[in-house]
Amino acid sequence: MDHQVKRIGVLTSGGDAPGMNAAIRAVVRSALARGIDCIGIRRGWNGLISSDFIRMDTSSVSHIINKGGTLLYTARSDEFRTVAGQDRALATCKLLGLDAIVAIGGDGTFRGALALSRRAAETGYSLQVAGIPATIDNDIGCSHYTIGFDTACNTAVECIDRLRDTMQSHERCSVVEVMGRHAGYLALYVGIAVGATAVLIPERELDFERDVVEKIRRARLAGTTHYMVVVAEGAGNTMDISRRIHEEIGIDPRVTVLGHIQRGGAPSSRDRETASRMGYEAVKAIAENQGNCVVSTQEGHLVILEMEEALKMSKNFQMDRYQILEALTNNCGAI
Ligand code: F6P
């Protein structure tokens, strides 16, 4: 027989992403609308380990839909990776009488959630977990879109447009690092949006002559006097790239690392709307006892995936977009 869900916890874990607050708001209000109590767990899994929580009511999530960051704070928890840490977290779940947890974050967050749910089952305690994908890197295998990506792209584009003004005036080359330790989505989308001369991503092995030197030379031949090289964090060291450009082409680039600027700021309309729908669907899945799941986007639609299966999924990197970028760069040569 289905278990009646009476109380759920919500937390954010891993790197923050614009739109996390909108997701928290949606979880809290969707739960309350169904007569389910909601507890906010603070500082990610650490909060569950150390019993750091707050009771959420409808007004505790007022005026946050437009705010970056996360009201509940976030952390990466090493202790939660251990069985001892999970047992301490489980003790808090039992103490609070939690029937379920909605975890907002990346796939590391979801792995933690699944481990906790399994540990709970081993001790005869039923704990459902639902994951909501949120990271500016868009690098979660089971979801085509992750909350925060759109806002981070817009922030990076705005910054690079400013850089372009000064690069254009001084007829310079700019080497800009965007986030993405393991994934080039941000670099690629931003590179297309700013009309970059070259984009370097971790998914493609770097051939410096082909990917940088040749592109700048072609742009120069086409009459361009300033160049924008966008580098994903995981694709190479921007200082080295700048030095090599200087050595091989004889121009003197300026390096800018956008860094954590990309993680902050008011979430875009897309991120608020996606987060709101995902939060609603996560609570609905829990209330309907759909068990451990991830609310994922597939081809623009929200889909509820079984969590264990979701964690095995990978998505193909969109190399076709890299081809579009190359075609636009090589053919006209200008930015
Ligand atoms: O959230 C993902 C991410 O922003 C990566 O792109 C980046 O490499 C990493 O987090 C930075 O992590 P931290 O905030 O712990 O320095």
Coordinates of C-alpha atoms and ligand atoms in Angstrom, one line a residue, residues 14-16 76 134-137 139 178-182 186 233 260 263, ligand 1:
G14 CA 27.3 21.3 -4.7
G15 CA 28.0 24.5 -6.7
D16 CA 25.2 27.0 -6.5
R76 CA 30.2 19.9 -0.9
A134 CA 20.9 22.5 -11.2
T135 CA 24.4 23.5 -12.3
I136 CA 25.7 26.2 -14.6
D137 CA 27.8 23.6 -16.4
D139 CA 26.9 18.6 -17.5
V178 CA 34.5 30.6 -18.7
M179 CA 33.5 27.9 -16.2
G180 CA 33.3 24.2 -17.0
R181 CA 35.8 22.0 -15.4
H182 CA 34.7 18.9 -17.4
L186 CA 29.0 27.1 -21.5
E233 CA 38.0 26.1 -17.7
H260 CA 32.4 32.8 -10.0
R263 CA 27.4 31.7 -10.8
Ligands
F6P1 O1 29.2 24.5 -10.4 C1 30.1 24.0 -11.3 C2 31.4 24.8 -11.2 O2 31.0 26.2 -11.3 C3 32.4 24.5 -12.2 O3 32.2 25.0 -13.5 C4 33.7 24.9 -11.5 O4 34.8 24.3 -12.0 C5 33.4 24.6 -10.1 O5 32.0 24.6 -10.0 C6 34.0 25.6 -9.1 O6 33.8 25.1 -7.9 P1 34.0 26.0 -6.5 O7 32.9 27.0 -6.4 O8 34.0 24.9 -5.5 O9 35.3 26.6 -6.7

